[in-house]
Coordinates of N, CA and C and ligand atoms in Angstrom, one line a residue:
X1 N 0.6 -1.5 0.0 CA 0.0 -0.3 -0.1 C 0.9 1.3 -0.2
X2 N 0.4 2.4 -0.7 CA 1.0 3.6 -0.6 C 0.8 4.3 0.6
X3 N 1.6 4.5 1.1 CA 1.6 5.3 2.7 C 1.6 7.2 2.2
X4 N 0.4 7.3 1.8 CA 0.1 8.8 1.6 C 0.3 9.7 3.0
X5 N -0.1 9.1 3.9 CA 0.1 10.1 5.3 C 1.2 9.3 5.9
X6 N 2.2 10.1 6.3 CA 2.9 9.5 7.5 C 2.7 10.1 8.8
X7 N 1.9 11.1 8.9 CA 0.9 11.9 9.7 C 0.0 10.7 10.7
X8 N 0.3 10.6 11.8 CA -0.3 9.5 12.7 C -1.7 10.4 13.4
X9 N -2.5 11.0 12.4 CA -3.9 12.0 13.1 C -4.7 11.0 13.5
X10 N -4.6 9.6 13.2 CA -5.7 9.0 13.9 C -5.3 8.0 14.7
X11 N -4.1 8.2 15.6 CA -3.9 7.2 16.4 C -4.6 7.4 17.7
X12 N -5.0 6.5 18.4 CA -5.6 6.1 19.7 C -7.3 6.4 19.3
X13 N -7.7 6.5 17.7 CA -8.9 6.3 17.3 C -9.4 5.0 16.9
X14 N -10.6 4.4 17.2 CA -11.0 3.0 16.7 C -11.8 3.1 16.0
X15 N -11.7 2.8 14.4 CA -13.1 3.0 13.6 C -13.5 1.8 13.1
X16 N -14.8 1.8 12.7 CA -15.2 0.5 12.3 C -15.9 0.7 11.1
X17 N -15.4 -0.1 9.7 CA -15.6 0.3 8.7 C -16.2 -1.0 7.9
X18 N -17.8 -0.9 7.4 CA -18.2 -1.8 6.6 C -18.2 -1.8 5.4
X19 N -18.0 -2.8 4.3 CA -17.7 -2.9 3.1 C -18.2 -3.9 2.2
X20 N -18.3 -3.4 1.1 CA -18.6 -4.8 0.2 C -20.0 -5.0 0.2
X21 N -20.7 -5.8 -0.6 CA -22.3 -6.4 -0.5 C -22.5 -7.2 0.2
X22 N -23.8 -7.6 0.6 CA -24.1 -8.7 1.3 C -24.7 -9.7 0.3
X23 N -25.2 -10.8 0.9 CA -25.5 -12.2 0.2 C -26.8 -12.5 0.7
X24 N -27.7 -12.5 0.2 CA -29.1 -13.3 0.7 C -29.4 -14.6 0.1
X25 N -29.2 -15.7 0.8 CA -29.4 -16.6 0.0 C -31.1 -17.3 -0.5
X26 N -31.0 -17.8 -1.6 CA -32.4 -18.3 -1.9 C -32.5 -19.7 -1.9
X27 N -31.4 -20.4 -2.3 CA -31.2 -21.8 -1.6 C -29.9 -22.1 -1.9
X28 N -29.0 -23.3 -2.0 CA -27.9 -23.5 -2.1 C -27.1 -22.9 -3.0
X29 N -27.6 -22.9 -4.1 CA -26.8 -22.4 -5.3 C -27.1 -20.8 -5.7
X30 N -28.0 -20.4 -5.2 CA -28.5 -19.0 -5.7 C -28.8 -18.0 -4.6
X31 N -28.4 -16.6 -4.9 CA -28.6 -15.5 -3.9 C -29.1 -14.2 -4.6
X32 N -29.2 -13.0 -3.7 CA -29.4 -11.8 -4.0 C -28.3 -11.1 -3.2
X33 N -27.9 -10.3 -4.5 CA -27.1 -9.7 -3.9 C -27.0 -8.0 -4.5
X34 N -26.1 -7.2 -4.2 CA -25.9 -5.8 -4.5 C -24.7 -5.8 -5.3
X35 N -24.7 -4.7 -6.1 CA -23.7 -4.3 -7.1 C -22.5 -3.6 -6.0
X36 N -21.5 -4.2 -5.7 CA -20.4 -3.5 -5.1 C -19.1 -4.2 -5.0
X37 N -18.2 -3.5 -5.2 CA -16.6 -4.4 -5.3 C -15.8 -4.3 -4.1
X38 N -16.3 -3.1 -3.1 CA -15.5 -3.3 -1.8 C -14.7 -2.5 -1.7
X39 N -14.0 -1.7 -3.3 CA -13.4 -1.0 -3.3 C -13.0 0.3 -2.3
X40 N -14.6 0.9 -2.0 CA -14.2 2.1 -1.5 C -13.9 1.8 -0.1
X41 N -14.5 0.7 0.5 CA -14.8 0.5 2.0 C -13.2 0.1 2.3
X42 N -12.9 -0.6 1.4 CA -11.4 -1.4 1.9 C -9.9 -0.2 1.7
X43 N -10.4 0.9 1.0 CA -9.6 2.1 1.0 C -9.7 2.9 1.8
X44 N -11.1 3.0 2.7 CA -11.0 3.7 3.7 C -10.1 3.1 4.9
X45 N -10.6 1.5 5.1 CA -9.9 0.9 6.2 C -8.3 1.1 6.6
X46 N -7.9 1.1 5.0 CA -6.5 1.2 4.9 C -6.0 2.5 5.0
X47 N -6.7 3.2 4.4 CA -6.4 4.8 4.8 C -6.3 5.4 6.4
X48 N -7.3 4.6 7.2 CA -7.4 5.0 8.4 C -6.1 4.2 9.2
X49 N -5.7 3.1 8.8 CA -4.7 2.2 9.5 C -3.7 3.0 9.5
X50 N -3.2 3.6 7.8 CA -2.0 4.6 7.3 C -2.0 5.5 8.8
X51 N -2.9 6.0 9.2 CA -3.1 7.0 9.8 C -3.0 7.1 11.3
X52 N -2.9 5.7 11.5 CA -3.0 5.3 13.0 C -3.7 4.8 14.0
X53 N -5.1 4.8 13.3 CA -6.1 4.2 13.6 C -6.2 2.6 13.9
X54 N -7.0 2.2 15.0 CA -7.3 1.1 15.2 C -8.7 0.8 14.4
X55 N -8.6 -0.6 13.3 CA -9.5 -0.4 12.4 C -10.2 -1.9 12.6
X56 N -11.6 -1.9 12.5 CA -12.4 -3.1 12.1 C -12.9 -3.2 10.9
X57 N -12.7 -4.1 9.9 CA -13.4 -4.1 8.7 C -14.3 -5.4 8.7
X58 N -15.6 -4.9 8.6 CA -16.7 -5.9 8.1 C -17.0 -6.1 6.9
X59 N -16.7 -7.1 6.4 CA -16.8 -7.4 4.6 C -17.7 -8.6 4.2
X60 N -18.5 -7.9 3.2 CA -19.2 -9.0 2.6 C -18.3 -9.7 1.5
X61 N -18.9 -10.3 1.1 CA -18.0 -11.1 0.0 C -17.4 -10.4 -1.2
X62 N -16.0 -10.4 -1.5 CA -15.2 -9.6 -2.4 C -14.0 -10.1 -2.8
X63 N -13.6 -9.7 -4.1 CA -12.2 -10.4 -4.6 C -11.1 -9.8 -4.4
X64 N -11.5 -8.7 -3.2 CA -10.0 -7.9 -2.8 C -9.6 -8.8 -1.7
X65 N -7.7 -8.8 -2.0 CA -7.2 -9.4 -0.6 C -7.6 -8.2 0.8
X66 N -7.3 -9.5 1.9 CA -7.3 -8.7 3.2 C -6.4 -7.8 3.4
X67 N -7.1 -6.9 3.7 CA -5.7 -5.7 4.2 C -5.1 -6.4 5.4
X68 N -3.9 -5.8 5.7 CA -3.0 -6.2 6.9 C -3.2 -5.3 7.9
X69 N -2.9 -5.7 9.0 CA -2.9 -4.5 9.9 C -4.3 -4.0 10.6
X70 N -5.3 -4.7 9.9 CA -6.9 -4.5 10.6 C -7.3 -5.5 11.1
X71 N -8.4 -5.6 11.8 CA -9.0 -6.7 12.4 C -10.3 -6.9 11.2
X72 N -10.0 -8.1 10.5 CA -11.1 -8.3 9.5 C -12.0 -9.3 9.9
X73 N -13.5 -9.0 9.6 CA -14.8 -9.8 10.2 C -15.4 -10.2 8.5
X74 N -15.2 -11.7 8.2 CA -16.0 -11.7 6.9 C -17.6 -12.0 7.3
X75 N -18.3 -11.7 6.8 CA -19.9 -12.0 6.5 C -20.3 -12.0 5.2
X76 N -21.6 -12.8 5.2 CA -22.4 -13.0 3.9 C -23.6 -12.1 4.0
X77 N -24.4 -12.5 5.0 CA -25.5 -11.7 4.8 C -25.9 -10.6 5.3
X78 N -27.0 -9.7 5.5 CA -27.1 -8.2 6.0 C -27.3 -8.6 7.7
X79 N -27.9 -9.8 7.9 CA -28.1 -9.8 9.3 C -26.8 -10.4 10.0
X80 N -25.9 -11.0 9.3 CA -24.6 -11.2 10.0 C -23.5 -10.1 9.8
X81 N -24.0 -9.2 8.9 CA -23.3 -7.9 9.2 C -23.8 -7.1 10.2
X82 N -25.0 -7.1 10.6 CA -26.1 -6.5 11.7 C -25.5 -6.9 13.1
X83 N -25.3 -8.3 13.0 CA -25.1 -8.8 14.5 C -23.7 -8.2 14.7
X84 N -22.7 -8.6 13.7 CA -21.0 -7.7 14.0 C -21.0 -6.5 14.3
X85 N -22.1 -5.7 13.5 CA -21.5 -4.1 13.8 C -22.1 -3.8 15.3
X86 N -23.0 -4.3 15.3 CA -23.8 -4.4 17.1 C -22.7 -4.7 18.3
X87 N -22.2 -5.8 17.5 CA -21.3 -6.5 18.8 C -19.9 -5.7 18.9
X88 N -19.4 -4.7 18.0 CA -18.4 -3.9 18.2 C -18.7 -2.5 18.4
X89 N -20.0 -2.3 18.3 CA -20.4 -0.5 18.1 C -20.1 0.1 19.5
X90 N -20.3 -0.3 20.4 CA -19.9 0.3 22.1 C -18.4 0.6 22.1
X91 N -17.2 -0.2 21.4 CA -16.2 -0.1 21.5 C -15.1 0.7 20.7
X92 N -16.0 1.6 19.4 CA -15.7 2.2 18.6 C -15.8 3.4 18.9
X93 N -15.2 4.5 18.1 CA -15.4 5.9 18.0 C -15.9 6.5 16.8
X94 N -15.9 5.8 15.8 CA -16.1 6.2 14.6 C -16.9 4.9 13.8
X95 N -18.0 5.0 12.8 CA -18.6 4.1 12.1 C -18.8 4.5 10.8
X96 N -17.9 4.1 9.7 CA -18.0 4.2 8.3 C -18.9 2.9 7.6
X97 N -20.2 3.1 7.1 CA -20.8 2.3 6.5 C -20.9 2.2 5.2
X98 N -19.7 2.1 4.6 CA -19.6 2.1 2.9 C -20.5 0.5 2.4
X99 N -20.7 -0.3 3.0 CA -21.4 -1.6 2.4 C -22.5 -1.4 1.8
X100 N -22.7 -2.0 0.7 CA -24.3 -2.1 0.0 C -24.9 -3.2 0.6
X101 N -25.7 -2.8 1.3 CA -26.3 -3.9 2.4 C -27.9 -4.1 1.4
X102 N -28.1 -5.5 1.7 CA -29.4 -5.9 0.5 C -30.5 -5.2 1.5
X103 N -31.2 -4.7 1.0 CA -32.5 -4.1 1.6 C -33.4 -5.1 2.2
X104 N -33.6 -6.4 1.5 CA -34.4 -7.5 1.6 C -33.8 -9.1 1.5
X105 N -34.2 -9.7 2.3 CA -33.8 -11.1 2.2 C -34.7 -11.9 1.3
X106 N -34.6 -13.3 1.1 CA -35.7 -14.3 1.0 C -36.4 -14.8 2.2
X107 N -37.7 -14.5 2.2 CA -38.5 -14.9 3.6 C -38.0 -16.4 4.3
X108 N -37.4 -17.2 3.2 CA -37.3 -18.8 3.4 C -36.1 -18.9 2.5
X109 N -34.8 -19.3 3.2 CA -33.9 -20.2 2.5 C -34.6 -22.1 2.5
X110 N -34.3 -21.9 1.1 CA -34.7 -23.5 0.6 C -33.3 -24.0 1.1
X111 N -33.6 -25.6 1.7 CA -32.5 -26.0 1.8 C -31.9 -27.0 0.6
X112 N -33.1 -27.6 0.0 CA -32.6 -27.8 -1.3 C -32.9 -26.9 -2.6
X113 N -32.0 -27.2 -3.5 CA -32.4 -26.6 -4.6 C -33.6 -26.3 -5.3
X114 N -34.3 -25.3 -5.7 CA -35.7 -25.2 -6.2 C -35.4 -25.5 -7.7
X115 N -36.2 -26.2 -8.0 CA -36.6 -26.7 -9.3 C -37.4 -26.2 -10.3
X116 N -37.0 -25.8 -11.4 CA -37.9 -24.7 -12.4 C -38.9 -25.8 -12.5
X117 N -40.2 -25.2 -12.9 CA -41.0 -25.6 -13.5 C -41.7 -25.1 -14.6
X118 N -43.1 -25.1 -15.1 CA -43.4 -24.2 -16.3 C -43.8 -23.2 -16.1
X119 N -44.2 -22.9 -15.0 CA -44.7 -21.7 -14.4 C -43.9 -20.9 -14.0
X120 N -44.5 -19.2 -13.9 CA -43.4 -18.0 -13.7 C -43.2 -18.5 -12.3
X121 N -42.3 -17.6 -11.7 CA -42.6 -17.9 -10.1 C -41.9 -16.7 -9.6
X122 N -42.1 -16.1 -8.0 CA -41.7 -15.5 -7.3 C -41.2 -15.7 -5.9
X123 N -40.3 -14.9 -5.4 CA -40.0 -15.2 -4.0 C -40.0 -14.2 -3.2
X124 N -40.7 -14.5 -2.0 CA -41.4 -14.0 -0.9 C -40.1 -13.2 -0.5
X125 N -39.9 -11.7 -0.6 CA -39.0 -11.3 0.3 C -39.5 -10.5 1.9
X126 N -38.3 -10.5 2.7 CA -38.5 -9.9 4.1 C -37.6 -8.6 4.0
X127 N -38.0 -7.5 4.8 CA -37.1 -6.7 5.2 C -36.1 -6.9 6.0
X128 N -34.9 -6.6 5.5 CA -33.7 -6.6 6.6 C -33.7 -5.5 7.4
X129 N -32.8 -5.5 8.4 CA -32.8 -4.2 9.4 C -32.2 -3.6 9.0
X130 N -32.3 -1.9 9.0 CA -31.6 -1.0 8.5 C -30.0 -0.9 9.7
X131 N -28.8 -1.3 9.2 CA -28.0 -1.1 10.4 C -28.0 0.5 10.7
X132 N -27.5 1.2 9.9 CA -27.4 2.2 10.1 C -28.3 3.1 11.1
X133 N -29.7 2.8 10.6 CA -30.7 3.4 11.4 C -30.7 2.9 12.9
X134 N -30.5 1.5 13.1 CA -30.4 1.1 14.2 C -29.4 1.8 15.1
X135 N -28.1 1.9 14.4 CA -26.9 2.6 15.1 C -27.2 4.1 15.6
X136 N -28.0 4.7 14.7 CA -28.4 6.0 14.9 C -29.2 6.3 16.0
X137 N -30.2 5.5 16.3 CA -30.8 5.3 17.5 C -30.4 5.4 18.8
X138 N -29.2 4.7 18.7 CA -28.5 3.9 20.0 C -27.3 4.8 20.3
X139 N -26.6 5.6 19.3 CA -25.1 6.1 19.4 C -25.1 7.2 21.0
X140 N -23.9 7.0 21.1 CA -23.6 7.9 22.4 C -22.6 8.9 21.8
X141 N -21.4 8.8 21.6 CA -20.5 9.9 21.2 C -19.7 9.4 20.0
X142 N -20.4 8.6 19.5 CA -19.9 8.0 18.0 C -20.1 8.7 17.0
X143 N -19.0 9.0 16.2 CA -19.7 9.7 14.6 C -20.1 8.6 13.7
X144 N -21.1 8.9 13.0 CA -21.8 8.0 12.2 C -21.8 8.2 10.9
X145 N -21.3 7.5 9.9 CA -20.8 8.3 8.6 C -21.5 7.3 7.6
X146 N -22.6 7.7 6.6 CA -23.1 6.7 5.8 C -22.6 7.0 4.3
X147 N -23.0 6.1 3.6 CA -22.9 6.5 2.0 C -24.3 6.3 1.2
X148 N -24.3 6.8 0.1 CA -25.6 6.7 -0.6 C -25.4 6.9 -1.9
X149 N -25.4 5.6 -2.7 CA -25.3 5.5 -3.7 C -26.6 5.5 -4.7
X150 N -26.9 6.9 -5.6 CA -28.2 7.1 -6.0 C -28.1 7.0 -7.8
X151 N -29.1 7.0 -8.1 CA -29.2 7.1 -9.6 C -30.0 8.4 -10.1
X152 N -30.6 9.0 -9.0 CA -31.4 10.3 -9.4 C -31.6 11.0 -7.9
X153 N -32.1 12.2 -8.1 CA -32.0 13.5 -7.0 C -31.0 12.9 -5.8
X154 N -29.8 13.0 -6.3 CA -29.1 12.9 -5.4 C -28.5 13.4 -4.2
X155 N -28.6 14.7 -4.4 CA -28.8 15.4 -3.1 C -29.7 15.3 -2.1
X156 N -31.1 15.1 -2.6 CA -32.4 15.4 -2.0 C -32.5 14.1 -1.0
X157 N -32.1 13.0 -1.9 CA -32.4 11.5 -1.3 C -31.2 11.3 -0.1
X158 N -29.9 12.1 -0.7 CA -28.6 11.9 0.4 C -29.0 12.4 1.9
X159 N -29.5 13.8 1.9 CA -30.1 14.3 2.5 C -30.9 13.9 3.9
X160 N -31.6 13.2 3.2 CA -33.0 12.6 3.8 C -32.2 11.8 4.7
X161 N -31.3 11.1 4.0 CA -30.9 9.6 4.7 C -30.2 10.4 6.1
X162 N -29.3 11.6 5.7 CA -28.7 12.1 6.9 C -29.5 12.2 8.2
X163 N -30.8 12.9 7.9 CA -31.8 13.0 9.0 C -32.2 11.7 9.6
X164 N -32.8 11.2 8.7 CA -33.8 9.7 9.2 C -32.5 9.0 10.0
X165 N -31.3 8.6 9.5 CA -30.3 7.9 10.4 C -29.5 8.3 11.2
X166 N -29.8 9.8 11.6 CA -29.0 10.4 12.7 C -27.7 10.3 12.6
X167 N -27.0 10.5 11.4 CA -25.7 10.7 10.9 C -25.1 11.9 11.1
X168 N -23.7 11.9 11.0 CA -23.2 13.0 10.9 C -22.3 13.6 9.5
X169 N -22.3 12.8 9.0 CA -22.4 13.2 7.5 C -22.8 12.2 6.4
X170 N -22.9 12.4 5.2 CA -23.2 11.3 4.2 C -22.3 11.4 3.3
X171 N -21.7 10.0 2.3 CA -20.9 10.6 1.2 C -22.1 10.2 0.2
X172 N -22.2 10.8 -0.7 CA -23.2 10.9 -1.8 C -22.5 10.5 -3.2
X173 N -22.8 9.4 -3.6 CA -22.4 9.2 -5.3 C -23.1 9.1 -6.4
X174 N -23.2 9.5 -7.3 CA -23.9 9.4 -8.3 C -23.3 8.4 -9.3
X175 N -24.1 7.1 -9.3 CA -23.7 6.1 -9.7 C -23.8 6.1 -11.6
X176 N -24.8 7.1 -11.8 CA -24.7 7.1 -13.3 C -23.5 8.2 -14.0
X177 N -22.5 8.6 -12.9 CA -21.5 9.1 -13.7 C -20.4 8.3 -14.4
X178 N -19.8 8.7 -14.9 CA -18.8 8.0 -15.6 C -17.4 8.0 -14.8
X179 N -16.8 7.1 -14.4 CA -15.4 7.1 -13.8 C -16.1 7.1 -12.2
X180 N -17.1 6.9 -11.8 CA -17.7 6.7 -10.5 C -18.7 5.6 -10.1
X181 N -18.2 4.9 -9.0 CA -19.2 4.1 -8.3 C -18.3 2.7 -8.4
X182 N -19.4 1.7 -8.7 CA -19.3 0.3 -8.7 C -17.8 0.0 -9.9
X183 N -16.9 -0.9 -8.8 CA -15.7 -1.5 -9.7 C -14.8 -0.9 -10.2
X184 N -15.0 0.6 -10.4 CA -13.9 1.5 -10.6 C -12.8 1.9 -9.5
X185 N -11.7 2.2 -10.1 CA -10.6 2.6 -8.9 C -11.1 4.1 -8.4
X186 N -12.2 4.7 -9.2 CA -12.1 6.2 -8.8 C -13.5 6.3 -8.5
X187 N -13.8 7.7 -7.9 CA -15.2 8.2 -7.5 C -15.2 9.6 -7.7
X188 N -16.5 10.1 -7.9 CA -16.8 11.4 -7.8 C -17.8 11.5 -6.7
X189 N -17.7 12.2 -5.4 CA -18.6 12.1 -4.3 C -18.9 13.7 -4.0
X190 N -19.8 13.6 -3.1 CA -20.4 14.8 -2.6 C -20.5 14.5 -1.0
X191 N -19.8 15.3 -0.1 CA -20.1 15.3 1.3 C -21.2 15.9 1.8
X192 N -22.3 15.5 2.4 CA -23.5 16.2 2.7 C -23.4 16.3 4.5
X193 N -23.1 17.3 5.0 CA -23.1 17.3 6.1 C -24.9 17.8 7.1
X194 N -24.8 17.4 8.4 CA -25.9 17.5 9.2 C -27.0 18.9 8.6
X195 N -26.0 20.0 8.7 CA -26.5 21.4 8.5 C -26.9 21.5 6.9
X196 N -26.6 20.5 6.0 CA -26.9 20.6 4.9 C -25.8 21.0 3.8
X197 N -24.5 21.7 4.3 CA -23.3 22.0 3.6 C -23.0 20.8 2.7
X198 N -22.8 21.1 1.4 CA -22.4 20.3 0.5 C -21.1 20.5 -0.3
X199 N -20.0 19.6 -0.1 CA -18.8 19.5 -0.5 C -18.4 18.8 -1.5
X200 N -18.7 19.3 -3.0 CA -18.3 18.5 -4.4 C -16.8 18.2 -4.3
X201 N -16.4 17.1 -4.3 CA -14.9 16.7 -4.8 C -14.9 16.1 -6.1
X202 N -13.9 16.5 -6.6 CA -13.5 16.3 -7.9 C -13.4 14.9 -8.1
X203 N -13.4 14.1 -9.4 CA -13.1 12.8 -9.2 C -11.5 12.5 -9.3
X204 N -11.8 11.5 -8.1 CA -10.2 11.1 -7.7 C -10.2 9.6 -7.5
X205 N -9.2 9.0 -7.3 CA -8.7 7.6 -6.9 C -9.5 7.4 -5.4
X206 N -10.2 6.6 -5.1 CA -10.6 6.1 -3.9 C -10.1 6.1 -2.9
X207 N -8.4 5.9 -2.7 CA -7.7 6.3 -2.0 C -7.7 7.9 -1.5
X208 N -7.8 8.7 -2.4 CA -7.9 9.9 -2.4 C -9.2 10.3 -1.6
X209 N -10.1 9.5 -2.0 CA -11.4 10.1 -1.5 C -11.5 9.5 0.0
X210 N -11.2 8.4 0.2 CA -10.8 8.1 1.1 C -10.1 9.2 2.3
X211 N -9.0 9.5 2.1 CA -8.5 10.6 2.8 C -9.2 11.7 3.0
X212 N -9.9 12.3 1.9 CA -10.7 13.4 2.1 C -11.8 13.0 3.3
X213 N -12.7 11.8 3.4 CA -13.5 11.5 4.1 C -12.7 11.6 5.5
X214 N -11.7 10.8 5.7 CA -11.0 11.2 7.0 C -10.3 12.3 7.6
X215 N -10.3 13.3 6.7 CA -10.0 14.8 6.8 C -11.0 15.5 7.4
X216 N -12.2 15.3 6.8 CA -13.7 15.7 7.3 C -13.8 15.2 8.4
X217 N -13.5 14.1 8.9 CA -13.8 13.7 10.4 C -13.1 14.4 11.5
X218 N -11.9 15.0 10.9 CA -11.1 15.5 11.9 C -11.6 16.7 12.0
X219 N -12.2 17.5 10.9 CA -12.7 18.8 10.9 C -13.9 19.0 11.2
X220 N -14.8 18.4 11.5 CA -16.1 18.4 11.6 C -16.5 18.8 13.5
X221 N -17.4 19.7 13.4 CA -17.5 20.4 14.8 C -18.6 19.7 15.3
X222 N -18.6 19.5 16.4 CA -19.5 18.7 17.1 C -19.8 19.3 18.8
Ligands
LIG301 N1 -27.7 0.4 5.3 C1 -27.4 0.2 6.3 N2 -28.6 -1.4 6.4 C2 -29.5 -1.8 5.5 C3 -29.5 -0.6 4.4 C4 -28.4 0.5 4.0 O1 -26.7 0.3 7.4 N3 -30.0 -2.5 5.6 C5 -26.8 1.9 5.2 C6 -25.6 1.6 4.2 O2 -24.4 0.9 4.3 C7 -25.6 3.0 3.8 C8 -26.6 3.8 4.1 O3 -27.4 3.1 4.5 O4 -24.2 3.5 4.6 C9 -27.5 4.4 2.8 O5 -27.8 3.1 2.1 P1 -28.9 3.1 0.7 O6 -29.0 1.8 0.1 O7 -28.2 4.3 0.0 O8 -30.3 3.6 1.7 P2 -31.5 2.9 2.1 O9 -32.1 3.8 3.7 O10 -31.3 1.5 1.7 O11 -32.7 3.5 1.2 P3 -32.9 3.0 -0.2 O12 -32.1 1.7 -0.8 O13 -34.1 3.1 -0.6 O14 -32.3 4.1 -1.2
LIG302 CA1 -30.9 0.3 0.4

């Protein structure tokens, strides 16, 4: 990893980062998931580690190598992510939720492979817990940072999530933009604060976006 910062300005801070998609099993051979490479979350975990933070990375399935020097917890489903996040919430100072959590899961997982028939079929889904919303309700001194990947009404949708989930700020990215979002190494994001202040960052490497997010954490008034 490139050591962009020799400055250990996160020394003594404990950060929980979630990354990647979640996987909701339908049967032993099929699942529902979200489009997410995990690159943004892993970049944040590594940047925070390089700046001296103690990092817990809770990750869904990705193709990325496990970063060294962080506590890594691999999960599959949103329910598993929820349980692990809640387990560690009390001990951390900052939570950055970059994971693309599935909003729904199949109501039941079939233990056997579902066979096709001549008819159309549908799968009943039930809602997953909103992890950030739950954290927003119980947070004490922790800083809570969310992500919002939107295809339309970016600012309006992202602002609503800041209030609804009791976040300190949200990182919003328009996934319809070029060189931004899924699977690429760069991102174009806006940082939106509780008071509505919007900082538009130019297109940059996800490592640089990560450092900008960390810089913003040190700058916010609370
Ligand atoms: N999030 C979460 N738990 C969920 C769903 C989302 O913690 N069950 C978090 C994501 O990790 C992200 C933020 O909430 O940091 C926003 O996720 P997003 O999918 O954009 O928002 P939703 O509230 O799920 O709304 P919608 O999908 O309808 O836009
Ligand atoms: Ca969602």
